[in-house]
Amino acid sequence: MLGAGTLAAAALGGSVLGAGDASAATPATRTGPATAAPVTERRARAVVVGTGFGGGVTALRLARAGVSTLVLERGRRWRTGPNATTFCRFATMDNRSAWLTDHPVVGGGNQTWTPYTGVLEPVVGNGMTAMCGAAVGGGSVMYHGMTLQPTRADFARSIPVAAGLYSELDLWAYPTVARMLGVSTIPSDILASDPYKSSRLFQQVAPQAGLTPFKVPLPVDWSYVRGELTGRYEPTYTTSDIAFGVNNGGKQSIDVTYLAQAEATGRVEVAPLHVVRDLALDANRRWVLSVDRIDTGGVVREQIRVTADAVFLNAGSPGTTRLLVKSRAKNLVPDLPDAIGTRWGNNGDRIWAWINPTGDAGTLQGGPACVGGADPGSPIPLNIIHAGSPVQSPGATALTVVGFGVVDGAGTWAYDAGQDDAVLTWPTGTDAALQALITARMRAIAAAGGGMMMDTNAGAPSTWHALGGVPMGDAVDLTGRVLGHKGLYVLDGARIPGSTGACNPSMTIAALAEHSMATIVRQDVGRVF
């Protein structure tokens, strides 16, 4: 039973948490140009690197301000709709699940395949692996959609340098994001349906474990879930099989909200399968990006040199940090702040499997992750979320239960010349105090609801919520401007040092980007670029 439970829990890893913004920047080894054609030159007023929560907001606000903008994204565009077969499923996992590897990156298994520009990439560091999305729309394409706003106190504890921004974020930036994404909680009739027995079981047990239950806000059009319940659509929400994207549509991800509106202005060009390799500053103080246009097998089809007046880095914490660490180490951008590559964190992520609870968890576990439990008395802020499991092992029931909380940004990135890349180091025990509290809550859940809890990250720590590396206050100002460098901005999770107030980061990344872009449009557009 333990072996089966462990296998199930491992398979759930990719289905539980929201990946960070897509990393449009990847220093991976080139497969090689198809021809020896010269480098193509392009000129742009503004370039946005990455299309996740920071990039989508940035592109739309630049477009609305009248700025012609080139958006570079390493991943491909994935179009979906009712009964689509756009994304692979856990039971039939294939190369659409993984970024340019010949094997699965979540869930194990012995299958191999031809490398493809799939949706997930593990960035392996010393002591921690960061899971990154790769798609137009960034991590919003394959995350569960937990759109949580931290409290004022928890925000200030995670990001003290930005505590003074919270009133404005709360007044208009967070609400703007919620409106743009169409956020709502699971309707009562859907929660009462058979596939959501496991969610109701968690709700019942949580108070006995000292947790206050709550519904998780999600960017979902619930009519699609109802369509699955009535047999109109093939199950995907109601089986929680959404790790690699939702085939039925109805997920209001960045590509179909912010980016779609940006493209509709006619001022934004989104360029998929464009991998940014290096960022430099030329003699005229213009920004120069070295870009590979690749095919879906990773072969470089064109090398492009893009010269821009302004660059907005939104490649996700690992992608943005790696680009800037490389630029500093290779002196491509002189005098970058010393703090680049520091104060990185894992948002306190931990994935647990609740094996064989006493109550009825049903045969299917619906998603997305729609219910959670708060621990208001915890000395370190934390939240526990239940997420459905798309696969089960014979003879065992496994529920996925996730914890995250406030943690220090103690991780660092250092340049490795042999790889021409930056490598993460996460000091052992950095989040030990938080994890002890999460462990206690998980054990309390099992004590109240039967069965046992298994820490699926115990042997291989990982995070789906990478944060930091270019921290506010030390590397960028509160508006995301890189210190000492006009026209260079960081508006993604890289500027948030370590955690986002015991919540998954998507809502806060987007709200901060909205807040920063309002200032940039008012102060920098027409002056700096």
Coordinates of C-alpha atoms in Angstrom, one line a residue:
M1 CA 0.0 0.0 0.0
L2 CA 2.8 2.4 0.8
G3 CA 4.4 1.8 -2.5
A4 CA 1.2 2.4 -4.3
G5 CA 0.5 5.5 -2.3
T6 CA 4.0 6.9 -3.0
L7 CA 3.5 6.3 -6.7
A8 CA 0.2 8.0 -6.8
A9 CA 1.5 11.0 -4.8
A10 CA 4.5 11.3 -7.2
A11 CA 2.2 11.3 -10.2
L12 CA 0.2 14.1 -8.6
G13 CA 3.1 16.5 -8.3
G14 CA 2.4 18.1 -11.6
S15 CA -1.3 18.4 -11.0
V16 CA -1.2 20.2 -7.7
L17 CA 0.4 23.6 -7.8
G18 CA 0.6 26.4 -10.3
A19 CA 3.8 26.7 -12.1
G20 CA 5.5 30.0 -12.2
D21 CA 5.5 32.3 -15.2
A22 CA 6.8 30.8 -18.4
S23 CA 10.5 31.1 -18.7
A24 CA 11.0 32.7 -22.1
A25 CA 14.7 32.7 -21.3
T26 CA 16.5 29.4 -21.3
P27 CA 20.3 29.0 -21.6
A28 CA 19.9 25.4 -22.7
T29 CA 22.3 24.0 -25.3
R30 CA 21.3 24.9 -28.8
T31 CA 20.4 22.0 -31.1
G32 CA 22.0 24.2 -33.8
P33 CA 20.7 26.4 -36.6
A34 CA 19.2 24.6 -39.6
T35 CA 21.2 26.9 -42.0
A36 CA 24.2 29.2 -41.8
A37 CA 22.0 32.2 -42.5
P38 CA 23.2 35.6 -41.0
V39 CA 21.7 36.9 -37.8
T40 CA 18.4 38.7 -38.5
E41 CA 18.2 42.2 -37.1
R42 CA 15.0 43.6 -35.5
R43 CA 14.2 46.9 -33.9
A44 CA 11.5 47.4 -31.2
R45 CA 10.4 50.1 -29.0
A46 CA 9.5 47.8 -26.2
V47 CA 10.2 44.1 -25.7
V48 CA 8.4 41.9 -23.1
V49 CA 10.2 38.6 -22.4
G50 CA 7.7 36.0 -21.1
T51 CA 3.9 35.7 -21.2
G52 CA 2.8 34.7 -17.7
F53 CA 1.2 36.8 -15.1
G54 CA 3.7 39.6 -15.2
G55 CA 4.2 39.5 -19.0
G56 CA 0.5 39.5 -19.8
V57 CA -0.2 42.5 -17.6
T58 CA 2.8 44.3 -19.0
A59 CA 1.9 43.7 -22.7
L60 CA -1.7 44.9 -22.2
R61 CA -0.8 48.0 -20.3
L62 CA 1.9 49.0 -22.8
A63 CA -0.5 48.5 -25.7
R64 CA -3.2 50.5 -24.0
A65 CA -0.6 53.3 -23.6
G66 CA 0.0 53.3 -27.3
V67 CA 3.4 51.5 -27.2
S68 CA 4.2 49.0 -30.0
T69 CA 5.4 45.9 -28.2
L70 CA 7.2 42.7 -29.2
V71 CA 6.5 39.8 -26.8
L72 CA 8.9 36.9 -26.8
E73 CA 7.9 33.5 -25.5
R74 CA 9.9 30.3 -25.7
G75 CA 6.8 28.1 -25.5
R76 CA 4.2 27.4 -28.2
R77 CA 0.6 28.6 -28.3
W78 CA -1.9 26.0 -27.2
R79 CA -5.4 26.5 -28.4
T80 CA -8.2 24.6 -26.7
G81 CA -12.0 24.3 -26.5
P82 CA -14.8 21.9 -25.7
N83 CA -13.7 18.3 -26.0
A84 CA -10.3 19.4 -27.4
T85 CA -7.4 17.0 -27.3
T86 CA -4.8 19.8 -27.1
F87 CA -3.0 18.6 -24.0
C88 CA -2.0 15.1 -22.9
R89 CA -3.5 13.4 -19.9
F90 CA -1.8 11.6 -17.0
A91 CA -2.9 8.2 -18.2
T92 CA -1.6 8.9 -21.7
M93 CA 1.3 11.1 -21.0
D94 CA 3.4 12.1 -24.0
N95 CA 6.0 14.6 -25.1
R96 CA 3.5 17.5 -24.9
S97 CA 4.0 17.3 -21.1
A98 CA 7.7 18.2 -21.1
W99 CA 10.0 20.9 -22.4
L100 CA 12.6 19.3 -24.8
T101 CA 13.3 16.2 -22.9
D102 CA 12.9 12.5 -24.0
H103 CA 11.2 11.4 -20.8
P104 CA 8.5 12.5 -18.3
V105 CA 9.3 15.3 -15.9
V106 CA 6.4 14.5 -13.5
G107 CA 4.9 11.2 -12.5
G108 CA 7.7 8.9 -13.2
G109 CA 7.2 6.0 -15.7
N110 CA 9.6 4.4 -18.1
Q111 CA 8.4 5.8 -21.4
T112 CA 10.6 7.8 -23.7
W113 CA 9.7 10.0 -26.6
T114 CA 11.0 12.5 -29.2
P115 CA 11.8 15.8 -27.4
Y116 CA 9.2 18.4 -27.9
T117 CA 8.4 22.0 -26.7
G118 CA 6.0 20.7 -24.1
V119 CA 4.6 22.7 -21.2
L120 CA 6.8 21.9 -18.2
E121 CA 10.5 22.1 -17.4
P122 CA 12.3 21.2 -14.2
V123 CA 15.2 23.6 -13.5
V124 CA 17.4 21.5 -11.2
G125 CA 19.5 23.2 -8.6
N126 CA 21.5 22.3 -5.5
G127 CA 18.9 21.3 -2.9
M128 CA 15.8 22.4 -4.9
T129 CA 14.2 21.9 -8.3
A130 CA 12.0 24.7 -9.7
M131 CA 9.2 23.6 -12.0
C132 CA 8.6 26.2 -14.8
G133 CA 5.9 26.5 -17.4
A134 CA 6.6 27.0 -21.1
A135 CA 3.6 28.2 -23.1
V136 CA 2.0 31.3 -24.4
G137 CA 0.2 32.3 -21.3
G138 CA 3.0 31.0 -19.0
G139 CA 2.2 29.0 -16.0
S140 CA -1.4 30.1 -16.1
V141 CA -2.0 27.4 -18.8
M142 CA -1.2 24.5 -16.6
Y143 CA -1.7 25.7 -13.0
H144 CA -4.8 24.8 -11.0
G145 CA -5.8 28.5 -10.8
M146 CA -5.6 29.3 -7.1
T147 CA -6.0 33.1 -7.1
L148 CA -5.4 34.0 -3.5
Q149 CA -4.9 37.4 -2.1
P150 CA -2.7 37.5 1.0
T151 CA -3.8 39.5 4.1
R152 CA -2.1 42.8 4.7
A153 CA -0.1 41.4 7.6
D154 CA 1.0 38.3 5.7
F155 CA 2.0 40.4 2.6
A156 CA 4.1 42.7 4.8
R157 CA 5.8 39.7 6.4
S158 CA 6.7 38.3 3.0
I159 CA 7.6 41.5 1.3
P160 CA 8.3 44.1 4.0
V161 CA 10.0 46.6 1.5
A162 CA 6.6 46.8 -0.4
A163 CA 4.3 46.8 2.7
G164 CA 3.4 50.4 1.9
L165 CA 1.9 49.4 -1.4
Y166 CA -0.7 47.1 0.0
S167 CA -3.5 49.7 0.5
E168 CA -3.4 50.6 -3.2
L169 CA -3.1 46.9 -4.3
D170 CA -6.1 46.1 -2.2
L171 CA -8.1 49.0 -3.4
W172 CA -7.7 48.5 -7.1
A173 CA -4.9 46.2 -8.3
Y174 CA -6.0 43.0 -6.8
P175 CA -9.7 43.7 -7.8
T176 CA -8.5 44.4 -11.4
V177 CA -6.7 41.1 -11.7
A178 CA -9.8 39.3 -10.3
R179 CA -12.0 41.0 -12.8
M180 CA -9.7 40.3 -15.7
L181 CA -9.4 36.6 -14.9
G182 CA -13.1 36.2 -14.0
V183 CA -12.4 34.8 -10.6
S184 CA -15.0 33.0 -8.6
T185 CA -15.3 30.2 -6.1
I186 CA -16.8 26.8 -6.8
P187 CA -20.6 26.9 -7.0
S188 CA -22.5 24.9 -4.3
D189 CA -24.2 22.6 -6.8
I190 CA -20.8 21.6 -8.3
L191 CA -19.2 21.1 -4.9
A192 CA -22.2 18.9 -4.0
S193 CA -21.7 16.6 -7.0
D194 CA -20.2 13.2 -6.8
P195 CA -16.7 14.0 -8.2
Y196 CA -16.2 16.5 -5.4
K197 CA -16.6 14.1 -2.5
S198 CA -12.9 14.4 -1.7
S199 CA -13.2 18.2 -1.5
R200 CA -16.2 17.9 0.8
L201 CA -14.3 15.3 2.9
F202 CA -11.4 17.8 3.3
Q203 CA -13.9 20.5 4.4
Q204 CA -15.4 18.2 7.0
V205 CA -12.0 17.1 8.5
A206 CA -10.2 20.5 8.4
P207 CA -11.9 22.1 11.5
Q208 CA -11.0 19.0 13.5
A209 CA -7.4 19.5 12.5
G210 CA -7.4 23.2 13.7
L211 CA -8.0 24.7 10.3
T212 CA -10.6 27.2 9.1
P213 CA -12.1 26.0 5.8
F214 CA -12.4 28.3 2.9
K215 CA -13.2 28.1 -0.8
V216 CA -10.4 29.0 -3.2
P217 CA -11.0 31.7 -5.8
L218 CA -10.4 30.3 -9.3
P219 CA -10.4 31.7 -12.9
V220 CA -12.9 29.2 -14.2
D221 CA -16.0 29.3 -16.3
W222 CA -18.0 26.8 -14.3
S223 CA -20.4 26.1 -17.1
Y224 CA -17.7 23.9 -18.6
V225 CA -17.6 21.9 -15.4
R226 CA -21.4 21.5 -15.4
G227 CA -21.0 20.4 -19.0
E228 CA -18.8 17.6 -17.9
L229 CA -21.2 16.6 -15.1
T230 CA -24.0 16.3 -17.6
G231 CA -21.9 14.3 -20.1
R232 CA -21.8 17.1 -22.7
Y233 CA -18.0 17.3 -22.4
E234 CA -15.2 14.8 -21.9
P235 CA -14.1 14.8 -18.2
T236 CA -11.0 16.9 -17.4
Y237 CA -12.0 19.3 -14.6
T238 CA -14.1 16.6 -12.9
T239 CA -11.2 14.2 -12.9
S240 CA -8.6 16.9 -11.9
D241 CA -6.6 16.0 -15.0
I242 CA -5.4 19.5 -15.6
A243 CA -1.7 19.4 -14.9
F244 CA -0.8 20.0 -18.6
G245 CA -3.6 22.3 -19.5
V246 CA -7.4 22.1 -19.6
N247 CA -8.7 20.5 -22.8
N248 CA -12.3 21.7 -22.4
G249 CA -11.5 25.4 -22.2
G250 CA -13.2 27.6 -19.6
K251 CA -9.9 28.2 -17.9
Q252 CA -9.4 32.0 -18.0
S253 CA -5.7 31.9 -18.3
I254 CA -3.4 34.8 -19.4
D255 CA -3.4 33.8 -23.0
V256 CA -7.1 34.2 -23.4
T257 CA -7.5 37.2 -21.1
Y258 CA -4.7 39.7 -20.8
L259 CA -2.7 38.6 -23.9
A260 CA -5.8 38.3 -26.1
Q261 CA -6.8 41.8 -25.2
A262 CA -3.3 43.1 -25.8
E263 CA -3.2 41.5 -29.3
A264 CA -6.6 42.9 -30.1
T265 CA -5.2 46.4 -29.9
G266 CA -3.0 45.8 -33.0
R267 CA 0.0 47.1 -31.1
V268 CA 1.3 43.8 -29.7
E269 CA 3.1 41.0 -31.6
V270 CA 3.4 37.7 -29.6
A271 CA 6.3 35.6 -31.0
P272 CA 6.1 32.0 -29.7
L273 CA 9.1 29.6 -29.9
H274 CA 11.5 32.5 -29.4
V275 CA 14.1 31.7 -26.8
V276 CA 16.1 34.6 -25.3
R277 CA 19.7 33.6 -24.8
D278 CA 21.4 36.8 -23.7
L279 CA 20.7 40.4 -22.8
A280 CA 23.3 43.1 -23.4
L281 CA 23.6 46.9 -23.4
D282 CA 25.2 48.4 -26.6
A283 CA 27.3 51.5 -27.0
N284 CA 24.2 53.6 -27.7
R285 CA 22.7 52.5 -24.4
R286 CA 20.1 50.4 -26.2
W287 CA 19.1 47.0 -25.0
V288 CA 20.1 44.0 -27.2
L289 CA 18.6 40.6 -26.9
S290 CA 20.1 37.5 -28.6
V291 CA 17.2 35.3 -29.5
D292 CA 16.8 31.8 -31.1
R293 CA 13.7 31.0 -33.0
I294 CA 13.2 27.3 -32.6
D295 CA 10.9 24.7 -34.0
T296 CA 8.9 22.3 -31.8
G297 CA 11.8 19.9 -31.7
G298 CA 14.2 22.5 -30.3
V299 CA 16.1 23.0 -33.5
V300 CA 17.3 26.6 -34.0
R301 CA 15.7 27.9 -37.3
E302 CA 16.8 31.5 -37.0
Q303 CA 19.0 33.7 -34.8
I304 CA 17.7 37.1 -34.2
R305 CA 19.3 40.2 -32.7
V306 CA 16.6 42.5 -31.2
T307 CA 17.5 46.1 -30.3
A308 CA 15.0 47.8 -28.0
D309 CA 14.5 51.0 -26.1
A310 CA 13.0 49.2 -23.2
V311 CA 13.0 45.6 -22.0
F312 CA 10.5 44.1 -19.5
L313 CA 11.7 40.8 -18.1
N314 CA 8.8 38.5 -17.2
A315 CA 10.4 35.1 -17.8
G316 CA 9.6 33.8 -14.4
S317 CA 11.9 33.8 -11.4
P318 CA 14.4 31.2 -12.8
G319 CA 14.3 32.6 -16.4
T320 CA 14.6 36.3 -15.5
T321 CA 17.3 35.6 -12.8
R322 CA 19.4 33.4 -15.1
L323 CA 19.4 36.0 -17.8
L324 CA 20.5 38.8 -15.5
V325 CA 23.1 36.6 -13.7
K326 CA 24.6 35.7 -17.1
S327 CA 24.6 39.4 -18.2
R328 CA 26.4 40.5 -15.1
A329 CA 29.0 37.6 -15.2
K330 CA 29.7 38.1 -18.9
N331 CA 29.8 41.9 -18.5
L332 CA 27.1 42.2 -21.2
V333 CA 25.4 44.7 -19.0
P334 CA 27.9 46.7 -16.8
D335 CA 27.2 47.6 -13.2
L336 CA 24.2 45.4 -12.6
P337 CA 23.2 45.4 -8.9
D338 CA 25.1 42.9 -6.7
A339 CA 21.8 41.6 -5.3
I340 CA 20.9 39.9 -8.6
G341 CA 20.9 36.2 -8.0
T342 CA 19.9 36.6 -4.3
R343 CA 16.9 36.2 -2.0
W344 CA 15.3 33.4 -4.0
G345 CA 12.7 31.2 -2.3
N346 CA 10.3 28.3 -2.8
N347 CA 7.1 29.9 -1.3
G348 CA 7.3 27.2 1.3
D349 CA 5.8 24.6 -1.1
R350 CA 5.2 21.1 0.1
I351 CA 3.1 18.4 -1.5
W352 CA 1.6 15.6 0.7
A353 CA -0.4 12.5 -0.1
W354 CA -3.3 11.7 2.3
I355 CA -3.5 7.9 2.0
N356 CA -6.7 5.9 2.7
P357 CA -8.7 8.4 4.8
T358 CA -11.6 6.9 6.7
G359 CA -14.3 9.0 4.9
D360 CA -15.6 8.5 1.4
A361 CA -13.4 10.3 -1.1
G362 CA -15.2 8.9 -4.1
T363 CA -13.8 7.2 -7.1
L364 CA -13.1 10.5 -9.0
Q365 CA -11.6 13.6 -7.5
G366 CA -12.7 16.9 -9.1
G367 CA -10.7 20.0 -9.6
P368 CA -9.3 22.5 -9.8
A369 CA -8.0 22.9 -6.2
C370 CA -11.2 24.5 -4.9
V371 CA -11.1 24.2 -1.0
G372 CA -8.5 24.9 1.6
G373 CA -7.9 25.5 5.3
A374 CA -6.3 28.5 7.0
D375 CA -4.3 28.3 10.3
P376 CA -4.9 31.8 11.7
G377 CA -2.9 30.9 14.9
S378 CA 0.2 29.7 13.2
P379 CA 3.4 31.5 14.3
I380 CA 4.5 31.4 10.6
P381 CA 1.6 32.2 8.2
L382 CA 0.6 29.1 6.2
N383 CA -2.3 27.7 4.2
I384 CA -3.3 24.1 3.4
I385 CA -5.1 23.3 0.1
H386 CA -6.8 20.2 -1.1
A387 CA -6.3 19.3 -4.8
G388 CA -7.8 16.4 -6.7
S389 CA -5.7 13.5 -7.8
P390 CA -6.1 12.4 -11.5
V391 CA -4.7 8.9 -10.9
Q392 CA -5.1 6.3 -8.3
S393 CA -3.2 3.1 -7.5
P394 CA -5.1 -0.2 -7.0
G395 CA -6.1 -0.8 -3.4
A396 CA -5.3 2.7 -2.2
T397 CA -7.0 6.1 -2.1
A398 CA -4.6 9.0 -2.3
L399 CA -5.7 12.7 -1.9
T400 CA -3.2 15.5 -2.6
V401 CA -2.9 18.1 0.1
V402 CA -0.6 21.0 -0.4
G403 CA 1.0 23.4 2.1
F404 CA 2.7 26.7 1.5
G405 CA 3.7 29.7 3.7
V406 CA 6.0 32.5 4.4
V407 CA 9.7 31.6 4.0
D408 CA 13.0 33.6 3.8
G409 CA 14.5 34.1 0.4
A410 CA 17.8 32.4 1.2
G411 CA 18.5 30.8 -2.2
T412 CA 21.2 32.1 -4.5
W413 CA 22.1 31.8 -8.2
A414 CA 25.7 31.7 -9.5
Y415 CA 27.1 31.7 -13.0
D416 CA 28.6 28.5 -14.3
A417 CA 30.8 29.2 -17.3
G418 CA 30.8 25.6 -18.4
Q419 CA 27.1 25.6 -18.8
D420 CA 26.8 29.3 -19.7
D421 CA 24.0 29.3 -17.2
A422 CA 23.2 30.3 -13.6
V423 CA 22.7 27.5 -11.1
L424 CA 20.5 27.6 -8.0
T425 CA 21.7 26.7 -4.5
W426 CA 19.0 26.3 -1.8
P427 CA 20.5 25.9 1.7
T428 CA 19.3 22.8 3.5
G429 CA 16.9 23.6 6.3
T430 CA 16.1 27.1 5.2
D431 CA 12.3 26.4 5.5
A432 CA 12.6 23.9 8.3
A433 CA 10.6 25.9 10.8
L434 CA 7.7 26.4 8.3
Q435 CA 7.8 22.7 7.2
A436 CA 7.6 21.6 10.8
L437 CA 4.3 23.5 11.2
I438 CA 3.0 22.2 7.9
T439 CA 3.9 18.7 9.0
A440 CA 2.0 19.1 12.2
R441 CA -1.1 20.3 10.3
M442 CA -0.9 17.3 7.9
R443 CA -0.6 14.9 10.7
A444 CA -3.6 16.5 12.5
I445 CA -5.6 16.0 9.3
A446 CA -4.8 12.3 9.3
A447 CA -5.4 12.0 13.0
A448 CA -8.9 13.5 12.5
G449 CA -9.8 11.9 9.2
G450 CA -8.0 8.5 9.4
G451 CA -5.3 7.1 7.1
M452 CA -1.8 8.5 7.0
M453 CA 0.1 11.4 5.5
M454 CA 3.1 11.1 3.3
D455 CA 5.5 13.9 2.4
T456 CA 6.2 13.4 -1.3
N457 CA 8.9 16.1 -1.3
A458 CA 10.9 14.6 1.5
G459 CA 13.5 13.0 -0.7
A460 CA 13.4 15.5 -3.6
P461 CA 12.4 19.1 -2.6
S462 CA 10.7 21.0 -5.4
T463 CA 8.6 24.1 -5.9
W464 CA 6.0 25.2 -8.4
H465 CA 6.2 28.7 -7.1
A466 CA 9.7 30.0 -7.6
L467 CA 10.2 33.5 -6.3
G468 CA 13.0 36.0 -6.0
G469 CA 16.5 36.3 -7.6
V470 CA 16.1 40.0 -8.5
P471 CA 14.6 41.4 -5.2
M472 CA 12.8 44.6 -4.8
G473 CA 14.7 47.2 -2.8
D474 CA 18.1 45.7 -3.5
A475 CA 18.1 45.0 -7.3
V476 CA 14.9 46.8 -8.5
D477 CA 12.9 49.6 -7.1
L478 CA 9.3 49.2 -6.1
T479 CA 8.2 49.8 -9.7
G480 CA 10.4 47.1 -11.0
R481 CA 13.1 49.4 -12.5
V482 CA 16.5 47.7 -12.4
L483 CA 18.6 50.0 -10.3
G484 CA 21.0 52.1 -12.3
H485 CA 19.6 51.1 -15.7
K486 CA 17.0 53.1 -17.5
G487 CA 14.6 51.1 -19.7
L488 CA 15.2 47.7 -18.0
Y489 CA 12.4 46.4 -15.8
V490 CA 11.5 43.2 -13.9
L491 CA 7.8 42.7 -13.3
D492 CA 7.5 39.0 -12.6
G493 CA 8.0 36.8 -9.5
A494 CA 11.8 37.3 -9.7
R495 CA 11.4 40.6 -7.8
I496 CA 9.4 39.0 -4.9
P497 CA 11.9 37.7 -2.3
G498 CA 10.9 34.2 -1.4
S499 CA 7.2 34.0 -0.7
T500 CA 3.8 35.7 -1.2
G501 CA 2.1 35.8 2.2
A502 CA 1.1 32.1 2.5
C503 CA -0.6 32.2 -0.9
N504 CA 0.4 30.9 -4.3
P505 CA 2.0 33.8 -6.2
S506 CA -0.1 34.4 -9.3
M507 CA -2.5 37.0 -7.9
T508 CA 0.2 39.0 -6.2
I509 CA 2.6 38.9 -9.3
A510 CA -0.2 40.2 -11.5
A511 CA -1.4 42.8 -9.0
L512 CA 2.1 44.2 -8.5
A513 CA 2.5 44.3 -12.3
E514 CA -0.7 46.2 -12.6
H515 CA 0.5 48.7 -9.9
S516 CA 3.9 49.1 -11.5
M517 CA 2.6 49.5 -15.0
A518 CA 0.3 52.3 -13.9
T519 CA 3.4 54.2 -12.7
I520 CA 5.6 53.3 -15.7
V521 CA 2.9 54.4 -18.2
R522 CA 2.5 57.7 -16.3
Q523 CA 6.2 58.4 -15.7
D524 CA 8.4 56.5 -18.2
V525 CA 6.4 56.1 -21.5
G526 CA 7.5 58.9 -23.8
R527 CA 10.4 59.8 -21.5
V528 CA 12.5 56.8 -21.0
F529 CA 11.3 54.9 -24.0

